[in-house]
Amino acid sequence: GLSNLSVSSIEEDKYGFLWFATQGGLNRYDGKEFEIFRNNPFNEEGLVNNLIQTTFYDDENHEIWLGTYQGISRYIISEDRFINYHSGEEGLSNQIVTAISKDSQGYYWAGTLEGLNRIDGETGEIVQYQINGNVVRDILLDSKDRLILATYEGIMLYNQEKDLVEPLNINLPSKFVMVIKEFQPGIITGGLWDGGIFEYNFNTEELKSWEFSNNNIYTIEKTKDNTLWAGSWGGGLFSLTEEGEIYEIHSGNKTNQVSHPVVYSLLEDNSG
């Protein structure tokens, strides 16, 4: 089974394999069995740390990037090897990595507890960017190729011409943005700590928000039937239908409940 019961992130690669990042290593699932990748303190070229906070699957290069509590491990799947990136003066701005993404130019972006980092995958060069509030919780490259950051000081945008990060001035129900996604072009949906869910339309500048019995939203996903799912920190799972109806799935031992009130990660796989 799983190497650890705390699953922080889920990815499906282009061959249909599922990858579960946990607080006890990386798990690859082929539909029948798990293959476990753990840190070996005597191998500097292996997984850098078992506490994995976030993942990013690079479909183009068939690699999975792992943000851990001790830097980044880049797993090149076809070669079965890791490349590791550490914190330091010429490295990452902080060793705890909370978000990873990739832009159209091929640069990788990593959010940490102390700022943003741009990584050149070819040379390994890292450029650090300071942001308001320091903490980057999530990174989104939207359909307009805008680099959008979820931070503890609201939404930030990377200005490529000025090469700096600037705030997006919208009045959110809470400034602590935990997750952002783009389910429709030009519209970003985000989960807030102590603020529920918001939806912001870049074209019309319209802002919508929804509240639940627990508003500490940690992860979101929209399924093919246009239902928006929200995993909370302590309140279980919520769903918001296309018609605006809200349903709550609490934790417990019954078949219609989730096994734990903290929902870390959500994924609808290719089979639906």
GROMACS .gro file of C-alpha atoms in nm:
model
  272
    1GLY     CA    1   0.000   0.000   0.000
    2LEU     CA    2   0.091   0.365   0.040
    3SER     CA    3   0.416   0.457   0.212
    4ASN     CA    4   0.226   0.709   0.427
    5LEU     CA    5  -0.141   0.799   0.480
    6SER     CA    6  -0.092   1.177   0.438
    7VAL     CA    7  -0.124   1.232   0.062
    8SER     CA    8  -0.027   1.591  -0.021
    9SER     CA    9  -0.049   1.579  -0.401
   10ILE     CA   10  -0.171   1.352  -0.684
   11GLU     CA   11  -0.061   1.343  -1.049
   12GLU     CA   12  -0.152   1.126  -1.348
   13ASP     CA   13   0.119   1.093  -1.612
   14LYS     CA   14   0.064   1.062  -1.987
   15TYR     CA   15   0.081   0.681  -1.967
   16GLY     CA   16  -0.196   0.663  -1.706
   17PHE     CA   17   0.021   0.590  -1.402
   18LEU     CA   18  -0.080   0.766  -1.080
   19TRP     CA   19   0.174   0.935  -0.855
   20PHE     CA   20   0.093   0.999  -0.490
   21ALA     CA   21   0.320   1.235  -0.297
   22THR     CA   22   0.308   1.171   0.075
   23GLN     CA   23   0.481   1.267   0.398
   24GLY     CA   24   0.666   0.937   0.372
   25GLY     CA   25   0.796   0.940   0.014
   26LEU     CA   26   0.670   0.913  -0.344
   27ASN     CA   27   0.432   0.638  -0.458
   28ARG     CA   28   0.377   0.523  -0.818
   29TYR     CA   29   0.060   0.322  -0.874
   30ASP     CA   30   0.007   0.106  -1.185
   31GLY     CA   31  -0.348  -0.002  -1.102
   32LYS     CA   32  -0.237  -0.307  -0.906
   33GLU     CA   33   0.077  -0.231  -0.707
   34PHE     CA   34   0.268   0.058  -0.556
   35GLU     CA   35   0.633   0.134  -0.624
   36ILE     CA   36   0.780   0.338  -0.337
   37PHE     CA   37   1.056   0.599  -0.361
   38ARG     CA   38   1.208   0.704  -0.029
   39ASN     CA   39   1.500   0.914   0.084
   40ASN     CA   40   1.824   0.726   0.143
   41PRO     CA   41   2.057   0.938   0.360
   42PHE     CA   42   2.360   0.763   0.204
   43ASN     CA   43   2.255   0.849  -0.153
   44GLU     CA   44   2.282   1.218  -0.244
   45GLU     CA   45   2.134   1.151  -0.590
   46GLY     CA   46   1.808   1.002  -0.461
   47LEU     CA   47   1.488   1.161  -0.329
   48VAL     CA   48   1.603   1.460  -0.123
   49ASN     CA   49   1.341   1.426   0.152
   50ASN     CA   50   1.040   1.205   0.231
   51LEU     CA   51   0.818   1.497   0.333
   52ILE     CA   52   0.673   1.599  -0.004
   53GLN     CA   53   0.454   1.909  -0.003
   54THR     CA   54   0.374   1.954  -0.373
   55THR     CA   55   0.427   1.803  -0.720
   56PHE     CA   56   0.434   1.914  -1.082
   57TYR     CA   57   0.418   1.671  -1.374
   58ASP     CA   58   0.606   1.793  -1.683
   59ASP     CA   59   0.420   1.620  -1.965
   60GLU     CA   60   0.664   1.737  -2.234
   61ASN     CA   61   0.971   1.584  -2.070
   62HIS     CA   62   0.789   1.310  -1.875
   63GLU     CA   63   0.934   1.423  -1.543
   64ILE     CA   64   0.781   1.474  -1.202
   65TRP     CA   65   0.905   1.762  -0.988
   66LEU     CA   66   0.870   1.720  -0.612
   67GLY     CA   67   0.868   2.011  -0.369
   68THR     CA   68   0.983   1.882  -0.031
   69TYR     CA   69   1.076   2.014   0.311
   70GLN     CA   70   1.442   2.007   0.201
   71GLY     CA   71   1.441   2.140  -0.154
   72ILE     CA   72   1.328   2.003  -0.490
   73SER     CA   73   1.374   1.656  -0.635
   74ARG     CA   74   1.329   1.635  -1.011
   75TYR     CA   75   1.260   1.274  -1.107
   76ILE     CA   76   1.344   1.191  -1.470
   77ILE     CA   77   1.114   0.892  -1.507
   78SER     CA   78   1.259   0.740  -1.827
   79GLU     CA   79   1.610   0.741  -1.677
   80ASP     CA   80   1.503   0.649  -1.322
   81ARG     CA   81   1.717   0.921  -1.168
   82PHE     CA   82   1.680   1.234  -0.955
   83ILE     CA   83   1.827   1.583  -0.989
   84ASN     CA   84   1.811   1.780  -0.665
   85TYR     CA   85   1.795   2.156  -0.603
   86HIS     CA   86   1.884   2.291  -0.259
   87SER     CA   87   1.842   2.623  -0.079
   88GLY     CA   88   2.127   2.871  -0.040
   89GLU     CA   89   2.280   3.187  -0.182
   90GLU     CA   90   2.275   3.060  -0.540
   91GLY     CA   91   2.000   2.806  -0.481
   92LEU     CA   92   1.640   2.814  -0.367
   93SER     CA   93   1.526   3.098  -0.142
   94ASN     CA   94   1.398   2.849   0.118
   95GLN     CA   95   1.423   2.473   0.157
   96ILE     CA   96   1.046   2.423   0.212
   97VAL     CA   97   0.893   2.419  -0.138
   98THR     CA   98   0.517   2.466  -0.158
   99ALA     CA   99   0.442   2.507  -0.532
  100ILE     CA  100   0.599   2.427  -0.872
  101SER     CA  101   0.496   2.508  -1.230
  102LYS     CA  102   0.646   2.565  -1.578
  103ASP     CA  103   0.604   2.851  -1.826
  104SER     CA  104   0.592   2.854  -2.208
  105GLN     CA  105   0.963   2.947  -2.228
  106GLY     CA  106   1.061   2.631  -2.044
  107TYR     CA  107   1.146   2.789  -1.709
  108TYR     CA  108   1.032   2.618  -1.392
  109TRP     CA  109   0.893   2.828  -1.109
  110ALA     CA  110   0.904   2.723  -0.745
  111GLY     CA  111   0.724   2.888  -0.455
  112THR     CA  112   0.865   2.854  -0.106
  113LEU     CA  113   0.803   2.987   0.245
  114GLU     CA  114   1.042   3.272   0.155
  115GLY     CA  115   0.974   3.387  -0.196
  116LEU     CA  116   0.961   3.276  -0.558
  117ASN     CA  117   1.233   3.104  -0.763
  118ARG     CA  118   1.287   3.065  -1.139
  119ILE     CA  119   1.485   2.755  -1.237
  120ASP     CA  120   1.659   2.699  -1.571
  121GLY     CA  121   1.612   2.326  -1.629
  122GLU     CA  122   1.908   2.312  -1.869
  123THR     CA  123   2.174   2.495  -1.667
  124GLY     CA  124   2.033   2.463  -1.316
  125GLU     CA  125   2.060   2.840  -1.263
  126ILE     CA  126   1.815   2.975  -1.004
  127VAL     CA  127   1.690   3.335  -0.978
  128GLN     CA  128   1.518   3.441  -0.655
  129TYR     CA  129   1.227   3.689  -0.627
  130GLN     CA  130   1.102   3.845  -0.306
  131ILE     CA  131   0.727   3.887  -0.265
  132ASN     CA  132   0.492   4.051  -0.015
  133GLY     CA  133   0.433   3.821   0.281
  134ASN     CA  134   0.710   3.582   0.166
  135VAL     CA  135   0.493   3.267   0.139
  136VAL     CA  136   0.389   3.132  -0.203
  137ARG     CA  137   0.120   2.865  -0.164
  138ASP     CA  138   0.040   2.793  -0.530
  139ILE     CA  139   0.148   2.889  -0.884
  140LEU     CA  140  -0.069   2.906  -1.194
  141LEU     CA  141   0.033   2.965  -1.556
  142ASP     CA  142  -0.301   3.058  -1.710
  143SER     CA  143  -0.426   3.045  -2.072
  144LYS     CA  144  -0.278   3.393  -2.134
  145ASP     CA  145   0.059   3.270  -2.003
  146ARG     CA  146   0.027   3.492  -1.696
  147LEU     CA  147   0.226   3.374  -1.395
  148ILE     CA  148  -0.021   3.402  -1.106
  149LEU     CA  149   0.074   3.339  -0.744
  150ALA     CA  150  -0.139   3.239  -0.447
  151THR     CA  151   0.020   3.398  -0.141
  152TYR     CA  152  -0.052   3.491   0.219
  153GLU     CA  153  -0.099   3.850   0.096
  154GLY     CA  154  -0.353   3.774  -0.176
  155ILE     CA  155  -0.300   3.717  -0.549
  156MET     CA  156   0.027   3.829  -0.710
  157LEU     CA  157   0.122   3.860  -1.079
  158TYR     CA  158   0.467   3.831  -1.232
  159ASN     CA  159   0.544   4.131  -1.455
  160GLN     CA  160   0.778   3.996  -1.723
  161GLU     CA  161   0.875   4.340  -1.859
  162LYS     CA  162   0.977   4.469  -1.516
  163ASP     CA  163   1.095   4.125  -1.398
  164LEU     CA  164   0.920   4.160  -1.064
  165VAL     CA  165   0.612   4.041  -0.877
  166GLU     CA  166   0.320   4.281  -0.825
  167PRO     CA  167  -0.007   4.246  -0.629
  168LEU     CA  168  -0.342   4.202  -0.804
  169ASN     CA  169  -0.572   4.446  -0.627
  170ILE     CA  170  -0.894   4.253  -0.564
  171ASN     CA  171  -1.089   4.251  -0.238
  172LEU     CA  172  -1.088   3.883  -0.142
  173PRO     CA  173  -1.282   3.750   0.161
  174SER     CA  174  -0.944   3.643   0.304
  175LYS     CA  175  -0.589   3.737   0.205
  176PHE     CA  176  -0.460   3.383   0.266
  177VAL     CA  177  -0.485   3.214  -0.075
  178MET     CA  178  -0.406   2.841  -0.054
  179VAL     CA  179  -0.476   2.719  -0.410
  180ILE     CA  180  -0.561   2.866  -0.754
  181LYS     CA  181  -0.679   2.698  -1.075
  182GLU     CA  182  -0.811   2.808  -1.414
  183PHE     CA  183  -1.109   2.590  -1.508
  184GLN     CA  184  -1.237   2.839  -1.770
  185PRO     CA  185  -1.017   3.070  -1.983
  186GLY     CA  186  -0.977   3.408  -1.816
  187ILE     CA  187  -1.139   3.300  -1.489
  188ILE     CA  188  -0.935   3.192  -1.186
  189THR     CA  189  -1.085   2.995  -0.900
  190GLY     CA  190  -0.916   2.989  -0.562
  191GLY     CA  191  -0.943   2.836  -0.219
  192LEU     CA  192  -0.892   3.060   0.083
  193TRP     CA  193  -0.795   2.996   0.443
  194ASP     CA  194  -1.088   3.124   0.648
  195GLY     CA  195  -1.257   3.255   0.334
  196GLY     CA  196  -1.415   2.973   0.133
  197ILE     CA  197  -1.387   2.981  -0.247
  198PHE     CA  198  -1.361   3.277  -0.485
  199GLU     CA  199  -1.386   3.315  -0.860
  200TYR     CA  200  -1.231   3.614  -1.040
  201ASN     CA  201  -1.294   3.706  -1.405
  202PHE     CA  202  -0.994   3.890  -1.554
  203ASN     CA  203  -1.203   4.019  -1.847
  204THR     CA  204  -1.496   4.167  -1.651
  205GLU     CA  205  -1.314   4.209  -1.314
  206GLU     CA  206  -1.615   4.040  -1.151
  207LEU     CA  207  -1.550   3.866  -0.818
  208LYS     CA  208  -1.773   3.591  -0.676
  209SER     CA  209  -1.734   3.396  -0.353
  210TRP     CA  210  -1.892   3.102  -0.168
  211GLU     CA  211  -1.883   3.001   0.198
  212PHE     CA  212  -1.909   2.660   0.363
  213SER     CA  213  -1.945   2.524   0.716
  214ASN     CA  214  -1.563   2.510   0.717
  215ASN     CA  215  -1.396   2.787   0.516
  216ASN     CA  216  -1.035   2.664   0.547
  217ILE     CA  217  -1.008   2.544   0.187
  218TYR     CA  218  -0.687   2.360   0.106
  219THR     CA  219  -0.746   2.206  -0.239
  220ILE     CA  220  -0.996   2.235  -0.526
  221GLU     CA  221  -1.088   2.043  -0.841
  222LYS     CA  222  -1.359   2.075  -1.105
  223THR     CA  223  -1.490   1.752  -1.255
  224LYS     CA  224  -1.619   1.694  -1.606
  225ASP     CA  225  -1.980   1.754  -1.495
  226ASN     CA  226  -1.880   2.110  -1.389
  227THR     CA  227  -1.905   2.029  -1.019
  228LEU     CA  228  -1.651   2.222  -0.814
  229TRP     CA  229  -1.501   2.017  -0.531
  230ALA     CA  230  -1.329   2.170  -0.230
  231GLY     CA  231  -1.118   1.988   0.025
  232SER     CA  232  -1.101   2.160   0.361
  233TRP     CA  233  -0.865   2.154   0.658
  234GLY     CA  234  -1.086   1.999   0.923
  235GLY     CA  235  -1.432   2.004   0.767
  236GLY     CA  236  -1.414   1.727   0.509
  237LEU     CA  237  -1.518   1.764   0.146
  238PHE     CA  238  -1.760   2.008  -0.019
  239SER     CA  239  -1.912   2.023  -0.366
  240LEU     CA  240  -2.065   2.316  -0.550
  241THR     CA  241  -2.285   2.219  -0.846
  242GLU     CA  242  -2.327   2.413  -1.169
  243GLU     CA  243  -2.671   2.519  -1.039
  244GLY     CA  244  -2.517   2.664  -0.722
  245GLU     CA  245  -2.618   2.389  -0.479
  246ILE     CA  246  -2.370   2.306  -0.200
  247TYR     CA  247  -2.324   1.955  -0.060
  248GLU     CA  248  -2.110   1.853   0.237
  249ILE     CA  249  -1.933   1.520   0.289
  250HIS     CA  250  -1.813   1.489   0.646
  251SER     CA  251  -1.560   1.250   0.795
  252GLY     CA  252  -1.644   0.919   0.960
  253ASN     CA  253  -1.663   0.545   0.907
  254LYS     CA  254  -1.976   0.532   0.689
  255THR     CA  255  -1.959   0.463   0.316
  256ASN     CA  256  -2.087   0.813   0.228
  257GLN     CA  257  -1.817   0.986   0.434
  258VAL     CA  258  -1.449   1.065   0.388
  259SER     CA  259  -1.204   0.886   0.617
  260HIS     CA  260  -1.048   1.204   0.759
  261PRO     CA  261  -1.164   1.567   0.801
  262VAL     CA  262  -0.846   1.706   0.642
  263VAL     CA  263  -0.856   1.678   0.261
  264TYR     CA  264  -0.507   1.748   0.126
  265SER     CA  265  -0.544   1.682  -0.248
  266LEU     CA  266  -0.798   1.604  -0.520
  267LEU     CA  267  -0.767   1.469  -0.876
  268GLU     CA  268  -1.015   1.357  -1.138
  269ASP     CA  269  -0.823   1.110  -1.352
  270ASN     CA  270  -0.853   1.065  -1.729
  271SER     CA  271  -1.122   0.797  -1.690
  272GLY     CA  272  -1.344   1.040  -1.500
   0.00000   0.00000   0.00000
